[in-house]
Short mmCIF file of C-alpha atoms and ligand atoms in Angstrom, two decimals:
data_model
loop_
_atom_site.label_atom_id
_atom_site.label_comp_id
_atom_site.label_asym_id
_atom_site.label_seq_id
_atom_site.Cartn_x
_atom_site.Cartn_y
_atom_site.Cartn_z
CA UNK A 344 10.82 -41.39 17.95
CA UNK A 345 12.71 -38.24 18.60
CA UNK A 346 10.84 -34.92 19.95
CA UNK A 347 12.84 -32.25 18.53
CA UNK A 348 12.42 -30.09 21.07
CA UNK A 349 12.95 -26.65 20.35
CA UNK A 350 12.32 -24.62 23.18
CA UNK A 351 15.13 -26.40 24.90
CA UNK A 352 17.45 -26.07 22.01
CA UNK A 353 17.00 -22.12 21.63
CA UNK A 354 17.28 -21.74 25.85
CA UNK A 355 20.88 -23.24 24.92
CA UNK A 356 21.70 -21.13 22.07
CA UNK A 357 20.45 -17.79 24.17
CA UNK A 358 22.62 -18.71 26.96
CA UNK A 359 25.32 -18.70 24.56
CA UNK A 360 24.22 -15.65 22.69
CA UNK A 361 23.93 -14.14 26.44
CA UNK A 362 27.36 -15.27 27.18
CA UNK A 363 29.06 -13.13 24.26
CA UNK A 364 27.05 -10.42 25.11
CA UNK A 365 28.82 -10.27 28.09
CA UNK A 366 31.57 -10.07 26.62
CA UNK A 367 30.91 -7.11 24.49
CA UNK A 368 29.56 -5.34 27.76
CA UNK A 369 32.91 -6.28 29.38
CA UNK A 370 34.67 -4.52 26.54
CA UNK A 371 32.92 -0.81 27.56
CA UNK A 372 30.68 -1.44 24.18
CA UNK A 373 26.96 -1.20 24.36
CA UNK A 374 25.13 -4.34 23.46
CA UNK A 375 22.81 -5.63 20.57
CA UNK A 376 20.26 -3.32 19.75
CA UNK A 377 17.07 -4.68 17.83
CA UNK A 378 13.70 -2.41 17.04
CA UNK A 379 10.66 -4.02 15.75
CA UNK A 380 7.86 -1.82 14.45
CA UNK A 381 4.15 -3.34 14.88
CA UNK A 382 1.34 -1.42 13.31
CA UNK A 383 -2.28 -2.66 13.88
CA UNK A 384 -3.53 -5.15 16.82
CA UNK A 385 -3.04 -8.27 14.85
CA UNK A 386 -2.86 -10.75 17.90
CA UNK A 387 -0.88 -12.93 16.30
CA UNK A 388 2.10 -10.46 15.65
CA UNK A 389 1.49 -8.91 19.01
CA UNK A 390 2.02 -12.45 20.42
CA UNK A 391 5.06 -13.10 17.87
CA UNK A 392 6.62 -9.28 18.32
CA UNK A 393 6.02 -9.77 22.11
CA UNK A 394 7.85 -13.09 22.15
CA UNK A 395 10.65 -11.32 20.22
CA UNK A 396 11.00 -8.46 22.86
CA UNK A 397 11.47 -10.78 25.86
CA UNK A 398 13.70 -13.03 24.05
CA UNK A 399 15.64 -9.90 23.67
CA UNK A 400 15.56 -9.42 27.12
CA UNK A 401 17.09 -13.18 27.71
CA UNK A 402 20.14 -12.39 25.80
CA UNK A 403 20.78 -8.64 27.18
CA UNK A 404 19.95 -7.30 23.90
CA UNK A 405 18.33 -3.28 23.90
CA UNK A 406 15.14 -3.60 22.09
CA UNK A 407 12.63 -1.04 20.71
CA UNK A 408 9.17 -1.41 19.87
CA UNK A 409 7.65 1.04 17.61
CA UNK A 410 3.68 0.73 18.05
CA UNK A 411 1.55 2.30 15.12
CA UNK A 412 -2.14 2.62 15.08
CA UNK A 413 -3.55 0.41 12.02
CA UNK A 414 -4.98 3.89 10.51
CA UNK A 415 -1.27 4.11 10.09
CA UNK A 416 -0.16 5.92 6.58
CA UNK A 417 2.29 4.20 4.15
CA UNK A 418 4.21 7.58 4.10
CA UNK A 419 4.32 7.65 8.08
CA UNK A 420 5.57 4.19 8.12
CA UNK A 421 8.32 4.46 5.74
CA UNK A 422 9.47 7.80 7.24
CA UNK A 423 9.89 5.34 10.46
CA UNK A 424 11.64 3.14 8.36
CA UNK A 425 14.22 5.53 7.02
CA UNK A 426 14.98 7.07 10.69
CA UNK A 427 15.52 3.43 11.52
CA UNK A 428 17.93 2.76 8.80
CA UNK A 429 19.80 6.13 10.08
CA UNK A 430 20.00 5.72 13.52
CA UNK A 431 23.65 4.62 14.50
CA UNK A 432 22.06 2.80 18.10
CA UNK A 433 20.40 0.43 16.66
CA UNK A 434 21.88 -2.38 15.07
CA UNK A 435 18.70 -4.18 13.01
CA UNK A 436 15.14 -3.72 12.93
CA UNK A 437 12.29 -5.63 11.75
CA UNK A 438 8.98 -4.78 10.85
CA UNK A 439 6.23 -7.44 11.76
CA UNK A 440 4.31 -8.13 8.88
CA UNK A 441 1.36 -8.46 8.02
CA UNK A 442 0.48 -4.86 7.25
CA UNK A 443 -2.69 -3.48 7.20
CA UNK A 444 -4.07 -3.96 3.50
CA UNK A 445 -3.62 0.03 2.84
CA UNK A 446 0.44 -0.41 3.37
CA UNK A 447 2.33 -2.21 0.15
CA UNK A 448 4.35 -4.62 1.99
CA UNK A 449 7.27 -4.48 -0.57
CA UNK A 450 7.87 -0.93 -0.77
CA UNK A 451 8.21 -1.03 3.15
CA UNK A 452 10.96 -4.20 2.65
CA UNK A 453 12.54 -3.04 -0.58
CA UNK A 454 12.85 0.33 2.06
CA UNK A 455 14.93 -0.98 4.71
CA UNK A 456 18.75 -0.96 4.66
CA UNK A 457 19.58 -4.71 3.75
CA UNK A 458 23.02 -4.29 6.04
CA UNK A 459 19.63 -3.84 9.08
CA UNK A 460 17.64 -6.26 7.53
CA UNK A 461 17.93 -9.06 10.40
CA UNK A 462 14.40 -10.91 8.77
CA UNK A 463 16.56 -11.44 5.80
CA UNK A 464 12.98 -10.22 3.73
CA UNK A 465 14.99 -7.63 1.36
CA UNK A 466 15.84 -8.79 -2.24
CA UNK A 467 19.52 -7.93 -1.82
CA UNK A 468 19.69 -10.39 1.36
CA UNK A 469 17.76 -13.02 -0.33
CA UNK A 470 19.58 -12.76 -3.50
CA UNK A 471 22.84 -13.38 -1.75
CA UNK A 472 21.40 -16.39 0.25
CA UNK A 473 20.39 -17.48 -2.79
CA UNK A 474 24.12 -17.18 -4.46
CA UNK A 475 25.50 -18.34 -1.07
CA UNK A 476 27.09 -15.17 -0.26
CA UNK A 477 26.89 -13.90 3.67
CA UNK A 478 23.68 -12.43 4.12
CA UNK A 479 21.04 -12.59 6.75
CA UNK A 480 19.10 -15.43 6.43
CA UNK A 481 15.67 -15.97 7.50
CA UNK A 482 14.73 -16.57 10.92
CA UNK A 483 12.85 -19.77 10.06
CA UNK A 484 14.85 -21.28 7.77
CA UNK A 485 17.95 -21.27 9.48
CA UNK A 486 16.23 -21.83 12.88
CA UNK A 487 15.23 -25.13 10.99
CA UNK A 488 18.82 -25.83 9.78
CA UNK A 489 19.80 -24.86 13.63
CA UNK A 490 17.63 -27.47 14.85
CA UNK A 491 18.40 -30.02 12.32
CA UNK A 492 22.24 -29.41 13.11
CA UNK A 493 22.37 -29.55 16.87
CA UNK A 494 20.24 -32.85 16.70
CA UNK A 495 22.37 -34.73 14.42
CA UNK A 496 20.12 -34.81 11.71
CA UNK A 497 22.01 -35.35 8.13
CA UNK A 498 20.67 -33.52 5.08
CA UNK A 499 23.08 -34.72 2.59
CA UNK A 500 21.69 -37.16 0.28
CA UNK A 501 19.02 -36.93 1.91
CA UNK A 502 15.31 -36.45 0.01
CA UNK A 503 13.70 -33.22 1.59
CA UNK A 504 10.08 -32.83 0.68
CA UNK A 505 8.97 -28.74 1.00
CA UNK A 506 5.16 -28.25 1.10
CA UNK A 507 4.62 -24.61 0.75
CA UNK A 508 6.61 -22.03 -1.65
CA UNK A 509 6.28 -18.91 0.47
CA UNK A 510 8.59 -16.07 0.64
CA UNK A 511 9.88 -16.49 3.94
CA UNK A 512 10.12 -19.85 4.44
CA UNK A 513 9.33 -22.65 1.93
CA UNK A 514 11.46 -21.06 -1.07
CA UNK A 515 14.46 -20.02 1.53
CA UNK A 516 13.81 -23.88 2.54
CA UNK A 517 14.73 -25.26 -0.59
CA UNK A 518 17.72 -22.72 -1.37
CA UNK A 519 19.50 -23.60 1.78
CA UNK A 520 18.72 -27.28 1.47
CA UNK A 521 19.93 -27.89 -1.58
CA UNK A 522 23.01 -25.66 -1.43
CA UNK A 523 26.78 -26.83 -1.01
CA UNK A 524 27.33 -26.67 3.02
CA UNK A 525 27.29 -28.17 5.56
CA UNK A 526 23.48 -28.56 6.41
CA UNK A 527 22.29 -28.87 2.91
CA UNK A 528 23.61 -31.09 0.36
CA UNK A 529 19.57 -32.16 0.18
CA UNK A 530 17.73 -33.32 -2.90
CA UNK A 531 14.45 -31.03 -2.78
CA UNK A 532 11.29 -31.04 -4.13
CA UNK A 533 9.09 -28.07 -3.55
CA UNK A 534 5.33 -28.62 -3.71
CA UNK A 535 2.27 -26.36 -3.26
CA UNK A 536 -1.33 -26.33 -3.53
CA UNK A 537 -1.07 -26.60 -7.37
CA UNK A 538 0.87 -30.37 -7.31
CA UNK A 539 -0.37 -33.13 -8.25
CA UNK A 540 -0.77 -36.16 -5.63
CA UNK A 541 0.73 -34.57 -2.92
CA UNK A 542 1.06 -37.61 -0.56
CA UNK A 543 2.79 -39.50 -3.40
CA UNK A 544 5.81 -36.47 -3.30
CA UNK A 545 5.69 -36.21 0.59
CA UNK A 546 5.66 -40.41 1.20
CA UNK A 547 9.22 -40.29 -0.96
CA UNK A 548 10.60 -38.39 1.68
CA UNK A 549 13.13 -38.54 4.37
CA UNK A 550 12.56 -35.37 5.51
CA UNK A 551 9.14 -33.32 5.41
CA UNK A 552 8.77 -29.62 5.54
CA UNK A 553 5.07 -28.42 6.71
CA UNK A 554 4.46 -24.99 6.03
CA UNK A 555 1.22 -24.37 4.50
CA UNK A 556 -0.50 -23.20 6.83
CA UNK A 557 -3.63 -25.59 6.92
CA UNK A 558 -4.10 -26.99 10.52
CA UNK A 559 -3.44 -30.97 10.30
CA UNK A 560 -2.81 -31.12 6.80
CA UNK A 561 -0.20 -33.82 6.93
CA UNK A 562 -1.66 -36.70 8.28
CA UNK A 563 -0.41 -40.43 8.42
CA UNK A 564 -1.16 -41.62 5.10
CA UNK A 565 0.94 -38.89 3.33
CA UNK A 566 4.39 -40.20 4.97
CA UNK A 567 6.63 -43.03 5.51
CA UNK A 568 8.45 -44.65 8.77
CA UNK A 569 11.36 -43.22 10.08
CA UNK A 570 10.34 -39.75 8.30
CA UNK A 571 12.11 -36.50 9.97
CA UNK A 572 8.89 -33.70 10.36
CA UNK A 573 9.30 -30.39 10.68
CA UNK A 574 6.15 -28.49 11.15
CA UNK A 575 6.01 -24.94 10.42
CA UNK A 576 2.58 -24.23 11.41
CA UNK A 577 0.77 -22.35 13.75
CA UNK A 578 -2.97 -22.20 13.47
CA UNK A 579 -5.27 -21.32 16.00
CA UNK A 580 -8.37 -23.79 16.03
CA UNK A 581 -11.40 -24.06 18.13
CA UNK A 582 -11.31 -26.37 21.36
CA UNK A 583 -14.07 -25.94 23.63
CA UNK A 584 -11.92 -27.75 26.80
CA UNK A 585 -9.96 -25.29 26.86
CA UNK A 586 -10.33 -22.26 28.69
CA UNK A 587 -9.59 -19.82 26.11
CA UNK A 588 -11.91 -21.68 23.63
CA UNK A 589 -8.82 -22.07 21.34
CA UNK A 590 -5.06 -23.99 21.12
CA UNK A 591 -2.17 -23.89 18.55
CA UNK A 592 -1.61 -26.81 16.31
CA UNK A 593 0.72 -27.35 13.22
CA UNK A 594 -0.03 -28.59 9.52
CA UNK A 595 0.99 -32.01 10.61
CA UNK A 596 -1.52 -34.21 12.23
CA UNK A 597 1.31 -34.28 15.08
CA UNK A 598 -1.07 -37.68 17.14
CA UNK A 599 -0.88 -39.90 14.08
CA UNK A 600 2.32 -39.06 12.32
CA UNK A 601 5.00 -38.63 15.31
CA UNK A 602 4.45 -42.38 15.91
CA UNK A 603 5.87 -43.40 11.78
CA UNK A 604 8.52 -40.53 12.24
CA UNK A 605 12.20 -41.03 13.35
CA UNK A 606 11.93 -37.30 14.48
CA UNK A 607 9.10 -34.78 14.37
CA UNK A 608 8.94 -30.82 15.61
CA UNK A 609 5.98 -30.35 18.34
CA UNK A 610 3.44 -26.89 17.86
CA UNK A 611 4.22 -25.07 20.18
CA UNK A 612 7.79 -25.76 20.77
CA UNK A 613 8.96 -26.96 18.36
CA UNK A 614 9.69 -24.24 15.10
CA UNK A 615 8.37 -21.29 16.84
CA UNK A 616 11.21 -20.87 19.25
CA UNK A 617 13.99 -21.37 17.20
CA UNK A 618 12.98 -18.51 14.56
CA UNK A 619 12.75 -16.07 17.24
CA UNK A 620 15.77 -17.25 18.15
CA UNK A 621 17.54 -16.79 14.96
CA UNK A 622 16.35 -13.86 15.08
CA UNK A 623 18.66 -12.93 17.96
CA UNK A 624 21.41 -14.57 16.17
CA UNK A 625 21.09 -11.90 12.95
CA UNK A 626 21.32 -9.25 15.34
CA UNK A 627 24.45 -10.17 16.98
CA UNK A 628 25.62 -10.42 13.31
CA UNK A 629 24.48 -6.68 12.90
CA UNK A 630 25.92 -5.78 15.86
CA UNK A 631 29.27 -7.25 14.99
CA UNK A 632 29.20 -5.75 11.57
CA UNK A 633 29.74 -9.50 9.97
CA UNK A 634 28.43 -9.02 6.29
CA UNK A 635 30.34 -6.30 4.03
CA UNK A 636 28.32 -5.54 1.57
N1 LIG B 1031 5.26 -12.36 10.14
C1 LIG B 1031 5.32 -13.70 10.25
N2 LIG B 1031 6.59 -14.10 10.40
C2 LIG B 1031 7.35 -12.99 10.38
C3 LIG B 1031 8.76 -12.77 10.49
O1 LIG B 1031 9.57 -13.68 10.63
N3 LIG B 1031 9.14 -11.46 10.43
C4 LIG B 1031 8.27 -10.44 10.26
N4 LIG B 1031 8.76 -9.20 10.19
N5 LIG B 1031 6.98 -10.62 10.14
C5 LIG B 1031 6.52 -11.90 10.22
#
């Protein structure tokens, strides 16, 4: 069994994100510049916008972070949004989502200039994804692909199971999979809460996709040996040995699957690096002007 480590894999790809960044310093021109605009105290987004700002740091990107209060208007957030899409210094800009429940999260997306767009969330991005035209892709999915890639993990042919349709990750999933490239080639069927004997769908395949976002809902029974797991999930449970009362674990029952799988993701370290990491990766890709729209 193979612990696709990813944390170690997206140290690598920084360094060699860092290394070109360099190289645009040496050339007199300023580097990467990527804002991210948190409104609210969510913890989890401050953890995940926090993670995104250092990472920043690691590559010698500029980064901004916009902080809102959560009595934050829609009005005030979109004007933020618009001097974001107009300021020439910075490259791409995200804004962490969720939003408090007064903001409509899609007329904040369907607001940001797709050619900033480095989450990839705006229709016109995922549209051309979807027709396999260069866009920005999101930071999970192709931090999945990444880590599939650099481990020497073929897709083709292969029988990708998806469990979870969201926006962001599960339907991008299945796009990419199943598309005509290098890293996809994949026969993929996309489940969700509504299917029908789950573990029958997930023990047909080679490769799993967790991202449901129920702690441990993969467990042994649902998969077969040698299965490739990736685990998208990062729930917070309740563990009284630890200190903080609390630890991250994924959708997969990591203890008793990792032991039938070929290869499995560990939570932390596993996904959660490598989207932050793609992240970085759309931003050089703003900064270097690489999709003509
Ligand atoms: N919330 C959870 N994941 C993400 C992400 O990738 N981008 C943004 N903007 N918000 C998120």
């Amino acid at each position: 069994m193979v612990v696709l480590d990813g944390k170690a894999l997206s140290t690598t790809i920084k360094n060699e994100i860092r290394v070109e960044v360099d190289q645009i310093i040496a050339r007199g021109e300023r580097p990467p510049h990527l804002a991210a605009v948190l409104v609210g105290n969510n913890p989890a987004s401050e953890a995940y916008v926090g993670n995104k700002v250092r990472s920043c740091e690691q590559v010698g990107f500029s980064s901004t972070l916009i902080r809102r209060p959560e009595s934050t208007t829609e009005e005030e957030l979109l004007h933020i949004v618009r001097d974001l899409n107009e300021d020439p210094d910075v490259d791409g800009f995200i804004v962490q989502l969720p939003l408090p429940q007064h903001i409509n999260e899609e007329k904040v997306t369907l607001a940001i200039d797709p050619k900033k767009d480095v989450d990839g969330f705006h229709p016109l991005n995922f549209g051309r994804m979807a027709q396999g035209l260069p866009a920005y892709l999101p930071a999970t999915p192709q931090g999945i692909l990444l880590l599939l890639e650099r481990n020497d993990i073929e897709t083709s042919g292969q029988h990708v199971v998806i469990v979870g349709r969201s926006n962001i990750v599960g339907t991008p999933m299945g796009l990419l999979l199943s598309r005509k490239d290098k890293m996809g080639n994949a026969t993929v069927t996309m489940t969700h809460s509504r299917t029908k004997d789950l573990a029958s769908e997930t023990r047909r395949a080679d490769i799993i996709v967790a991202a449901i976002g129920i702690p441990h809902f993969i467990t042994a029974d649902m998969v077969k040996d040698g299965v490739v797991v990736i685990d998208v999930g990062i729930n917070r449970i309740a563990d009284a040995s630890r200190k903080s009362g609390s630890r991250l674990v994924g959708d997969v029952d990591y203890d008793a699957v990792a032991p039938k799988s070929k290869a499995i993701t560990p939570v932390p370290g596993g996904v959660g690096p490598m989207t932050v990491t793609a992240l970085m990766l759309n931003t050089l890709k703003a900064r270097r002007k690489e999709i003509s729209y």
